[in-house]
Amino acid sequence: MVKVVLVGTGNVAKFLFDIFSKHPQLRLVQVVGRNVKALNYFKTGTEVSSNFGDLKAADIYILAVKDNAIQAVSKELAIQDGILVHTSGSIAMEVLPENVRRGVFYPLQTFSGIPPKNRENIPFCIEAENEADYSFLEDLAKSISNSVCRISSEKRRQLHLAAVFANNFTNHMYFLASDICTEHELPFKLLKPLIRETYEKIMLQDPLDAQTGPARRNDLKTLEEHLLLLKESRHKKVYTTISESIQETYGKKL
Amino acid sequence: MVKVVLVGTGNVAKFLFDIFSKHPQLRLVQVVGRNVKALNYFKTGTEVSSNFGDLKAADIYILAVKDNAIQAVSKELAIQDGILVHTSGSIAMEVLPENVRRGVFYPLQTFSGIPPKNRENIPFCIEAENEADYSFLEDLAKSISNSVCRISSEKRRQLHLAAVFANNFTNHMYFLASDICTEHELPFKLLKPLIRETYEKIMLQDPLDAQTGPARRNDLKTLEEHLLLLKESRHKKVYTTISESIQETYGKKL
């Protein structure tokens, strides 16, 4: 029975808690977090503590705290034995203290108040200093996901950056579309079937081939008209920058 | 039995043909298009002609040609009776000739080589010069879609512009993400569960609330690191412009 301690009380910690507390081969022995109130969520499933120095013995300590807290919190942890991993996309494994067995256990997903669906498809990007620990992390990841891969810290940062485009920036495009709708008293829901189709196409087709629209066709007349229609300078700037990027992608010299 | 003539042979024409040729209350009497080879697709289901002057009698003539051809083609059509509509998001109804009963029959969807799924959910945005024709178009649209709305030419242009953000620009974000993956020998498919979650969240949540990421948190350290990681100036420019737009959206004065 693998023993796990979870450090952190945010959305990633909750996600892992929900999985681990129902996992047949794991025993979640403790959740540790500074925020006493936030620990309530975890109380029903395991022991909790707000003292980083008061850790239970475990095979693995999973740090699910904010990126900028990883280094500081990891120094405070009194780990005797077991692997210490963090769950961040952009922080190097080497940020963890040298005197522990280090690794990374990064679920490539967006975690907000709403728990992610299709948990078993969330990719886990794994890294470890030695092969035995890597195998251990791989087995653990495979027991909760059908997509597990070995990714170095350097590549993981690039993957996380790509994820910013695929998730954060895509969401902002949805927002700008909804902003234009609101301004003109049009229901945003009219765009939802289009958003669905855009998503479904990309599951089957390379995004390079799936591109359509005035910038793709280098339809300068429509591009100009659209800029005239946009009132906010922020909208105009985004429109121009992305349109130019599309035009460059498809061979138009600007 | 409503008689329909379809003018055009592109993806929108194919989409409407596929629906109309199986429609119980409609009779597709003719497809007309300049491109003789492209007419082959339609031959099995109806009569075809490459002569815009040789039109069959019909209740409605649906123009599904490129935006920049709408005006010229509509002038060539020898329509005795019946409504003439175009299917474009960005062209005003008034571009059609004055001597016919004019309207707009705009399916808000992206049409490429792959036929769209979930056809019955595609919104139809309708416009007509008189109430009787509007009712006719509304009935026709409702017989093929469960989302029909009356939208003026002016609002339709704004909706089409919003659709550029929701579809074209979103797809380019996917492309840039895939470009970063390719550059670093990372499989793009690792991002697909994230793309799915981003899409699924927006079906339930306002995009303003769904936003996450370093720009949303105003996490300047990560924003700087990301800019250093990006090699191509095009990627950098898109990254900066969208991040600034997100920062402004959430109250950061730049």
Coordinates of C-alpha atoms in Angstrom, one line a residue:
Chain A
M1 CA 0.0 0.0 0.0
V2 CA 1.6 3.2 -1.2
K3 CA 1.4 6.0 1.5
V4 CA 0.9 9.5 0.2
V5 CA 1.1 12.9 1.9
L6 CA -0.4 15.9 0.1
V7 CA 0.9 19.4 0.8
G8 CA -1.4 22.2 -0.2
T9 CA -5.1 23.0 -0.2
G10 CA -5.8 24.6 -3.6
N11 CA -7.5 23.2 -6.7
V12 CA -4.7 20.8 -7.6
A13 CA -4.6 19.4 -4.1
K14 CA -8.4 18.9 -4.1
F15 CA -8.2 17.2 -7.5
L16 CA -5.5 14.8 -6.3
F17 CA -7.4 14.3 -3.0
D18 CA -10.6 13.3 -4.8
I19 CA -8.7 10.7 -6.7
F20 CA -6.4 9.4 -4.0
S21 CA -9.1 9.1 -1.3
K22 CA -10.9 6.6 -3.6
H23 CA -7.8 4.9 -4.9
P24 CA -7.7 1.1 -4.0
Q25 CA -3.9 0.8 -3.9
L26 CA -3.1 4.1 -2.1
R27 CA -3.4 5.4 1.4
L28 CA -3.6 9.1 1.7
V29 CA -2.2 9.5 5.2
Q30 CA -2.2 13.3 5.6
V31 CA -3.0 16.6 4.0
V32 CA -0.9 19.5 5.2
G33 CA -1.6 23.1 4.5
R34 CA -1.1 26.5 6.1
N35 CA -4.7 27.6 5.6
V36 CA -6.6 25.9 8.5
K37 CA -10.0 26.8 7.0
A38 CA -9.1 25.3 3.7
L39 CA -8.1 22.0 5.4
N40 CA -11.8 21.4 6.2
Y41 CA -12.4 20.1 2.7
F42 CA -9.9 17.3 3.4
K43 CA -10.9 16.4 6.9
T44 CA -13.5 13.8 6.0
G45 CA -11.0 11.7 4.0
T46 CA -7.7 11.8 6.0
E47 CA -5.8 13.4 8.8
V48 CA -4.9 17.1 8.4
S49 CA -2.2 19.4 9.8
S50 CA -1.2 23.0 9.4
N51 CA 2.3 22.4 10.5
F52 CA 4.8 21.7 7.7
G53 CA 7.2 20.3 10.3
D54 CA 4.7 17.7 11.5
L55 CA 4.7 15.2 8.6
K56 CA 3.6 11.6 8.7
A57 CA 5.9 8.9 7.3
A58 CA 5.0 8.3 3.6
D59 CA 6.4 7.0 0.3
I60 CA 5.7 10.2 -1.5
Y61 CA 5.1 13.8 -0.6
I62 CA 3.2 15.7 -3.2
L63 CA 3.6 19.5 -3.2
A64 CA 0.5 21.2 -4.7
V65 CA 1.1 24.8 -3.7
K66 CA 1.5 27.9 -5.8
D67 CA 4.6 28.2 -8.1
N68 CA 6.1 31.0 -6.1
A69 CA 5.7 29.1 -2.8
I70 CA 7.3 25.8 -3.9
Q71 CA 10.8 26.6 -2.9
A72 CA 10.0 28.1 0.4
V73 CA 7.5 25.4 1.5
S74 CA 9.7 22.6 0.3
K75 CA 12.5 23.8 2.6
E76 CA 10.2 23.7 5.6
L77 CA 9.1 20.1 5.1
A78 CA 10.7 17.7 7.6
I79 CA 10.9 14.7 5.2
Q80 CA 12.8 11.7 6.6
D81 CA 12.4 9.3 3.7
G82 CA 10.2 9.2 0.6
I83 CA 10.1 11.1 -2.7
L84 CA 9.2 14.8 -2.8
V85 CA 7.5 16.0 -6.0
H86 CA 5.9 19.2 -7.1
T87 CA 3.0 19.5 -9.5
S88 CA 3.9 22.6 -11.4
G89 CA 4.3 23.0 -15.2
S90 CA 6.8 25.8 -15.1
I91 CA 9.1 25.2 -12.1
A92 CA 12.3 23.1 -12.5
M93 CA 12.7 20.0 -10.4
E94 CA 16.0 21.4 -9.0
V95 CA 14.1 24.1 -7.1
L96 CA 13.3 21.3 -4.5
P97 CA 15.9 20.8 -1.7
E98 CA 19.0 18.7 -2.6
N99 CA 18.8 16.5 0.5
V100 CA 15.6 14.7 -0.7
R101 CA 14.8 12.4 -3.6
R102 CA 13.2 14.8 -6.0
G103 CA 10.7 14.5 -8.8
V104 CA 7.9 16.2 -10.7
F105 CA 4.3 15.0 -11.0
Y106 CA 2.6 17.5 -13.3
P107 CA -1.0 17.0 -14.3
L108 CA -1.4 19.0 -17.6
Q109 CA -4.8 20.5 -17.0
T110 CA -6.5 23.7 -15.9
F111 CA -7.8 23.6 -12.4
S112 CA -10.4 26.0 -11.2
G113 CA -13.4 25.9 -8.9
I114 CA -15.0 23.4 -11.3
P115 CA -13.4 19.9 -11.0
P116 CA -12.1 18.7 -14.4
K117 CA -14.0 16.1 -16.3
N118 CA -12.5 13.0 -17.9
R119 CA -9.9 12.7 -15.2
E120 CA -8.4 9.5 -16.6
N121 CA -7.3 11.3 -19.7
I122 CA -5.4 14.1 -18.0
P123 CA -1.7 13.7 -19.0
F124 CA 0.8 13.4 -16.2
C125 CA 4.3 14.6 -17.0
I126 CA 6.8 12.9 -14.9
E127 CA 10.4 13.5 -13.9
A128 CA 12.7 12.1 -11.3
E129 CA 16.4 12.1 -10.4
N130 CA 16.8 8.4 -10.4
E131 CA 15.3 5.5 -12.3
A132 CA 13.8 3.7 -9.3
D133 CA 11.9 6.9 -8.3
Y134 CA 10.9 7.5 -11.9
S135 CA 9.4 4.0 -12.1
F136 CA 7.5 4.5 -8.9
L137 CA 6.1 7.8 -10.1
E138 CA 5.2 6.3 -13.5
D139 CA 3.3 3.4 -11.8
L140 CA 1.5 5.9 -9.6
A141 CA 0.6 8.2 -12.5
K142 CA -0.5 5.2 -14.6
S143 CA -2.8 4.0 -11.8
I144 CA -4.8 7.3 -12.2
S145 CA -4.3 8.3 -15.8
N146 CA -4.0 6.7 -19.2
S147 CA -1.6 9.3 -20.5
V148 CA 1.7 9.4 -18.7
C149 CA 5.0 10.7 -20.2
R150 CA 8.5 11.5 -19.2
I151 CA 9.3 15.1 -19.7
S152 CA 12.4 17.0 -18.6
S153 CA 12.1 20.3 -16.7
E154 CA 13.2 22.2 -19.8
K155 CA 10.6 20.7 -22.0
R156 CA 7.9 20.9 -19.4
R157 CA 8.4 24.7 -19.3
Q158 CA 7.8 24.8 -23.0
L159 CA 4.8 22.5 -22.7
H160 CA 3.4 24.8 -20.0
L161 CA 3.9 27.8 -22.3
A162 CA 2.1 26.0 -25.1
A163 CA -0.7 25.3 -22.7
V164 CA -1.0 29.1 -22.0
F165 CA -1.8 29.5 -25.7
A166 CA -4.1 26.5 -25.9
N167 CA -6.0 27.3 -22.7
N168 CA -5.6 30.9 -21.3
F169 CA -5.4 32.6 -24.6
T170 CA -8.2 30.6 -26.2
N171 CA -10.4 31.5 -23.2
H172 CA -9.5 35.2 -23.7
M173 CA -10.6 34.9 -27.4
Y174 CA -14.0 33.5 -26.1
F175 CA -14.1 36.5 -23.7
L176 CA -13.4 39.1 -26.5
A177 CA -16.1 37.4 -28.6
S178 CA -18.5 37.6 -25.7
D179 CA -17.5 41.2 -25.1
I180 CA -18.4 42.2 -28.7
C181 CA -21.7 40.3 -28.3
T182 CA -22.5 42.2 -25.0
E183 CA -21.7 45.5 -26.6
H184 CA -24.1 44.9 -29.4
E185 CA -26.8 43.2 -27.4
L186 CA -26.3 39.8 -29.1
P187 CA -26.5 36.6 -27.0
F188 CA -23.1 34.9 -26.6
K189 CA -24.8 31.6 -26.7
L190 CA -25.3 32.0 -30.5
L191 CA -21.5 31.4 -30.8
K192 CA -21.5 28.2 -28.8
P193 CA -22.2 25.8 -31.6
L194 CA -19.3 27.5 -33.5
I195 CA -17.0 27.1 -30.5
R196 CA -18.0 23.5 -30.3
E197 CA -17.2 22.9 -33.9
T198 CA -13.9 24.7 -33.6
Y199 CA -13.0 22.4 -30.7
E200 CA -14.2 19.2 -32.4
K201 CA -12.3 20.0 -35.6
I202 CA -9.0 20.3 -33.8
M203 CA -9.5 16.9 -32.3
L204 CA -9.3 15.4 -35.8
Q205 CA -7.4 17.9 -37.9
D206 CA -4.0 19.7 -37.7
P207 CA -4.7 23.3 -36.6
L208 CA -2.5 24.5 -39.5
D209 CA -5.1 22.9 -41.9
A210 CA -8.2 23.8 -39.9
Q211 CA -7.5 27.6 -40.1
T212 CA -10.2 29.6 -41.9
G213 CA -11.2 33.3 -41.9
P214 CA -10.3 36.6 -43.6
A215 CA -6.6 36.6 -42.4
R216 CA -6.1 33.0 -43.7
R217 CA -7.6 34.1 -47.1
N218 CA -5.6 37.3 -46.9
D219 CA -8.9 39.1 -47.5
L220 CA -7.7 42.6 -46.9
K221 CA -11.1 44.2 -47.5
T222 CA -12.8 42.3 -44.7
L223 CA -9.8 42.8 -42.4
E224 CA -10.1 46.5 -42.9
E225 CA -13.9 46.5 -42.3
H226 CA -13.5 44.5 -39.1
L227 CA -11.0 47.0 -37.8
L228 CA -13.5 49.8 -38.5
L229 CA -16.2 47.9 -36.7
L230 CA -14.1 47.4 -33.5
K231 CA -14.5 50.3 -31.2
E232 CA -12.1 49.4 -28.3
S233 CA -8.4 49.9 -29.0
R234 CA -7.7 46.7 -27.1
H235 CA -9.9 44.7 -29.4
K236 CA -8.3 46.4 -32.4
K237 CA -4.8 45.6 -31.2
V238 CA -5.6 41.9 -30.6
Y239 CA -7.3 41.7 -33.9
T240 CA -4.4 43.2 -35.8
T241 CA -1.7 41.2 -34.0
I242 CA -3.4 37.8 -34.5
S243 CA -4.4 38.5 -38.0
E244 CA -0.8 39.4 -38.9
S245 CA 0.4 36.3 -37.2
I246 CA -2.1 34.2 -39.3
Q247 CA -1.1 36.0 -42.5
E248 CA 2.6 35.3 -41.8
T249 CA 1.8 31.7 -41.0
Y250 CA 0.3 31.2 -44.4
G251 CA 3.1 32.9 -46.3
K252 CA 2.1 36.5 -46.6
K253 CA 5.1 38.8 -46.2
L254 CA 4.1 41.8 -44.1
Chain B
M1 CA -44.0 21.9 -51.1
V2 CA -41.4 24.7 -50.9
K3 CA -39.2 24.9 -54.0
V4 CA -35.6 25.9 -53.5
V5 CA -32.8 26.8 -55.9
L6 CA -29.3 26.9 -54.6
V7 CA -26.7 29.1 -56.2
G8 CA -23.1 28.2 -55.5
T9 CA -21.0 25.0 -55.1
G10 CA -18.8 25.7 -52.1
N11 CA -18.9 24.3 -48.6
V12 CA -22.0 26.2 -47.5
A13 CA -23.8 25.1 -50.7
K14 CA -22.9 21.5 -50.0
F15 CA -24.0 21.8 -46.4
L16 CA -27.4 23.2 -47.4
F17 CA -27.7 20.6 -50.3
D18 CA -27.1 17.7 -47.8
I19 CA -29.9 19.0 -45.6
F20 CA -32.4 20.1 -48.4
S21 CA -32.0 16.9 -50.5
K22 CA -33.3 14.9 -47.5
H23 CA -35.9 17.4 -46.3
P24 CA -39.5 16.1 -46.3
Q25 CA -41.2 19.5 -46.9
L26 CA -38.8 20.9 -49.5
R27 CA -38.0 20.3 -53.1
L28 CA -34.5 21.3 -54.2
V29 CA -35.2 22.0 -57.9
Q30 CA -31.8 23.1 -59.0
V31 CA -28.2 23.9 -58.1
V32 CA -26.6 26.6 -60.2
G33 CA -22.9 27.3 -60.3
R34 CA -20.2 28.6 -62.6
N35 CA -17.8 25.7 -61.8
V36 CA -19.0 22.8 -64.0
K37 CA -16.7 20.3 -62.2
A38 CA -17.9 21.3 -58.8
L39 CA -21.5 20.7 -59.9
N40 CA -20.8 17.0 -60.0
Y41 CA -21.3 16.8 -56.2
F42 CA -25.0 17.9 -56.6
K43 CA -25.9 15.9 -59.7
T44 CA -27.2 12.9 -57.9
G45 CA -29.7 14.9 -55.9
T46 CA -31.1 17.5 -58.3
E47 CA -30.8 19.3 -61.7
V48 CA -27.7 21.4 -62.1
S49 CA -26.8 24.3 -64.4
S50 CA -23.8 26.5 -65.0
N51 CA -25.9 29.3 -66.5
F52 CA -27.0 32.0 -64.0
G53 CA -29.6 33.1 -66.5
D54 CA -31.2 29.7 -66.7
L55 CA -33.0 29.5 -63.4
K56 CA -36.0 27.2 -62.5
A57 CA -39.0 28.7 -60.9
A58 CA -38.7 28.5 -57.1
D59 CA -40.0 30.1 -53.9
I60 CA -36.5 30.9 -52.7
Y61 CA -33.1 31.3 -54.3
I62 CA -30.3 30.8 -51.8
L63 CA -27.0 32.4 -52.8
A64 CA -24.1 30.5 -51.3
V65 CA -21.1 32.1 -53.0
K66 CA -18.1 34.0 -51.7
D67 CA -18.7 37.3 -50.1
N68 CA -16.9 39.2 -52.8
A69 CA -19.1 37.5 -55.5
I70 CA -22.5 38.1 -53.9
Q71 CA -23.2 41.4 -55.6
A72 CA -22.0 40.5 -59.1
V73 CA -23.7 37.0 -59.1
S74 CA -27.0 38.3 -57.7
K75 CA -27.2 40.8 -60.6
E76 CA -26.9 38.0 -63.2
L77 CA -29.7 35.9 -61.7
A78 CA -32.9 36.0 -63.8
I79 CA -35.3 35.8 -60.9
Q80 CA -39.0 36.2 -61.9
D81 CA -40.5 35.6 -58.5
G82 CA -39.5 34.2 -55.1
I83 CA -37.2 35.5 -52.4
L84 CA -33.4 36.0 -53.0
V85 CA -31.3 35.5 -49.9
H86 CA -27.5 35.3 -49.3
T87 CA -25.8 33.3 -46.6
S88 CA -23.0 35.6 -45.5
G89 CA -22.2 36.9 -42.1
S90 CA -20.6 40.1 -43.1
I91 CA -22.5 41.4 -46.2
A92 CA -25.5 43.7 -45.9
M93 CA -28.9 42.5 -47.3
E94 CA -29.0 45.7 -49.4
V95 CA -26.1 44.5 -51.6
L96 CA -28.7 42.3 -53.3
P97 CA -30.6 43.8 -56.3
E98 CA -33.5 46.2 -55.4
N99 CA -35.9 44.6 -57.9
V100 CA -36.2 41.3 -56.0
R101 CA -37.6 40.4 -52.5
R102 CA -34.4 40.3 -50.5
G103 CA -33.4 38.5 -47.4
V104 CA -30.5 36.9 -45.5
F105 CA -30.2 33.3 -44.4
Y106 CA -26.9 33.1 -42.4
P107 CA -25.9 29.8 -40.8
L108 CA -23.4 30.8 -38.0
Q109 CA -20.9 28.0 -38.4
T110 CA -17.5 27.3 -39.9
F111 CA -17.6 25.4 -43.1
S112 CA -14.6 23.6 -44.4
G113 CA -14.0 20.3 -46.1
I114 CA -15.3 18.4 -43.1
P115 CA -19.1 18.7 -42.8
P116 CA -20.2 20.2 -39.5
K117 CA -21.6 18.0 -36.8
N118 CA -24.7 18.7 -34.8
R119 CA -26.4 20.4 -37.7
E120 CA -29.7 20.9 -35.9
N121 CA -27.9 23.3 -33.4
I122 CA -26.4 25.6 -36.0
P123 CA -28.0 29.0 -35.4
F124 CA -29.6 30.6 -38.5
C125 CA -29.6 34.4 -38.4
I126 CA -32.5 35.7 -40.6
E127 CA -33.4 39.0 -42.1
A128 CA -36.0 40.0 -44.7
E129 CA -37.4 43.2 -46.1
N130 CA -41.0 42.4 -45.3
E131 CA -42.8 40.4 -42.7
A132 CA -44.3 37.8 -44.9
D133 CA -40.9 36.9 -46.3
Y134 CA -39.4 36.9 -42.8
S135 CA -42.1 34.4 -41.7
F136 CA -41.3 32.2 -44.6
L137 CA -37.5 32.3 -43.9
E138 CA -38.2 31.7 -40.2
D139 CA -40.3 28.6 -41.0
L140 CA -37.7 27.3 -43.4
A141 CA -34.9 27.9 -40.8
K142 CA -36.9 26.3 -38.0
S143 CA -37.5 23.2 -40.1
I144 CA -33.7 22.6 -40.2
S145 CA -32.4 24.2 -37.0
N146 CA -33.5 24.6 -33.4
S147 CA -31.8 28.0 -33.1
V148 CA -33.3 30.7 -35.3
C149 CA -33.1 34.4 -34.7
R150 CA -33.8 37.7 -36.3
I151 CA -30.7 39.8 -36.7
S152 CA -30.2 43.0 -38.6
S153 CA -27.4 43.4 -41.2
E154 CA -25.6 45.7 -38.8
K155 CA -25.7 43.3 -35.8
R156 CA -24.9 40.4 -38.1
R157 CA -21.6 42.0 -39.0
Q158 CA -20.8 42.4 -35.4
L159 CA -21.7 38.8 -34.7
H160 CA -19.6 37.6 -37.6
L161 CA -16.7 39.6 -36.2
A162 CA -17.2 38.0 -32.8
A163 CA -17.2 34.7 -34.6
V164 CA -13.7 35.5 -36.0
F165 CA -12.5 35.8 -32.4
A166 CA -14.3 32.6 -31.2
N167 CA -13.3 30.5 -34.2
N168 CA -10.5 31.8 -36.4
F169 CA -8.4 33.3 -33.6
T170 CA -9.0 30.4 -31.2
N171 CA -7.8 28.0 -33.9
H172 CA -4.7 30.1 -34.3
M173 CA -4.0 29.8 -30.6
Y174 CA -4.2 26.0 -31.1
F175 CA -1.8 26.4 -34.0
L176 CA 0.7 28.5 -32.0
A177 CA 0.5 25.9 -29.2
S178 CA 1.2 23.1 -31.7
D179 CA 4.0 25.2 -33.2
I180 CA 5.8 25.4 -29.8
C181 CA 5.3 21.7 -29.3
T182 CA 6.7 20.9 -32.7
E183 CA 9.7 23.1 -32.1
H184 CA 10.5 21.3 -28.8
E185 CA 9.6 17.8 -30.0
L186 CA 6.6 17.5 -27.8
P187 CA 3.4 15.7 -29.0
F188 CA 0.6 18.2 -29.5
K189 CA -1.9 15.6 -28.4
L190 CA -0.7 16.1 -24.8
L191 CA -2.6 19.4 -25.0
K192 CA -5.9 17.9 -26.2
P193 CA -7.4 17.1 -22.8
L194 CA -6.7 20.7 -21.8
I195 CA -8.3 22.0 -25.0
R196 CA -11.3 19.9 -24.3
E197 CA -11.6 21.1 -20.7
T198 CA -11.2 24.8 -21.9
Y199 CA -14.1 24.2 -24.3
E200 CA -16.3 22.3 -21.8
K201 CA -15.8 25.0 -19.2
I202 CA -17.0 27.8 -21.5
M203 CA -20.2 25.9 -22.2
L204 CA -21.0 26.3 -18.5
Q205 CA -19.2 29.3 -17.3
D206 CA -18.9 33.0 -18.4
P207 CA -15.5 33.4 -20.1
L208 CA -14.8 36.3 -17.8
D209 CA -14.9 34.0 -14.8
A210 CA -13.2 31.1 -16.5
Q211 CA -10.0 32.9 -17.2
T212 CA -6.8 31.6 -15.5
G213 CA -3.1 31.9 -16.1
P214 CA -0.2 34.2 -15.4
A215 CA -1.7 37.3 -17.1
R216 CA -4.9 36.8 -15.1
R217 CA -3.0 36.6 -11.9
N218 CA -0.7 39.5 -13.0
D219 CA 2.2 37.2 -12.3
L220 CA 4.9 39.3 -13.9
K221 CA 7.7 36.9 -13.2
T222 CA 6.1 34.1 -15.2
L223 CA 5.1 36.5 -18.0
E224 CA 8.8 37.6 -18.3
E225 CA 10.1 34.0 -18.2
H226 CA 7.6 33.0 -21.0
L227 CA 8.8 35.8 -23.2
L228 CA 12.4 34.6 -22.7
L229 CA 11.4 31.1 -23.6
L230 CA 9.7 32.2 -26.9
K231 CA 12.1 32.3 -29.7
E232 CA 10.0 33.6 -32.6
S233 CA 9.2 37.3 -32.7
R234 CA 5.7 36.4 -33.9
H235 CA 5.1 34.3 -30.9
K236 CA 6.4 37.0 -28.6
K237 CA 4.2 39.6 -30.1
V238 CA 1.0 37.5 -29.8
Y239 CA 2.0 36.5 -26.3
T240 CA 2.5 40.2 -25.2
T241 CA -0.6 41.5 -26.9
I242 CA -3.0 39.0 -25.5
S243 CA -1.4 39.0 -22.0
E244 CA -1.8 42.8 -21.9
S245 CA -5.4 42.5 -23.1
I246 CA -6.0 40.0 -20.2
Q247 CA -4.3 42.2 -17.7
E248 CA -6.4 45.2 -18.8
T249 CA -9.6 43.1 -18.7
Y250 CA -8.9 42.3 -15.0
G251 CA -8.2 45.9 -14.0
K252 CA -4.4 46.2 -14.3
K253 CA -3.6 49.6 -15.6
L254 CA -0.8 49.3 -18.2

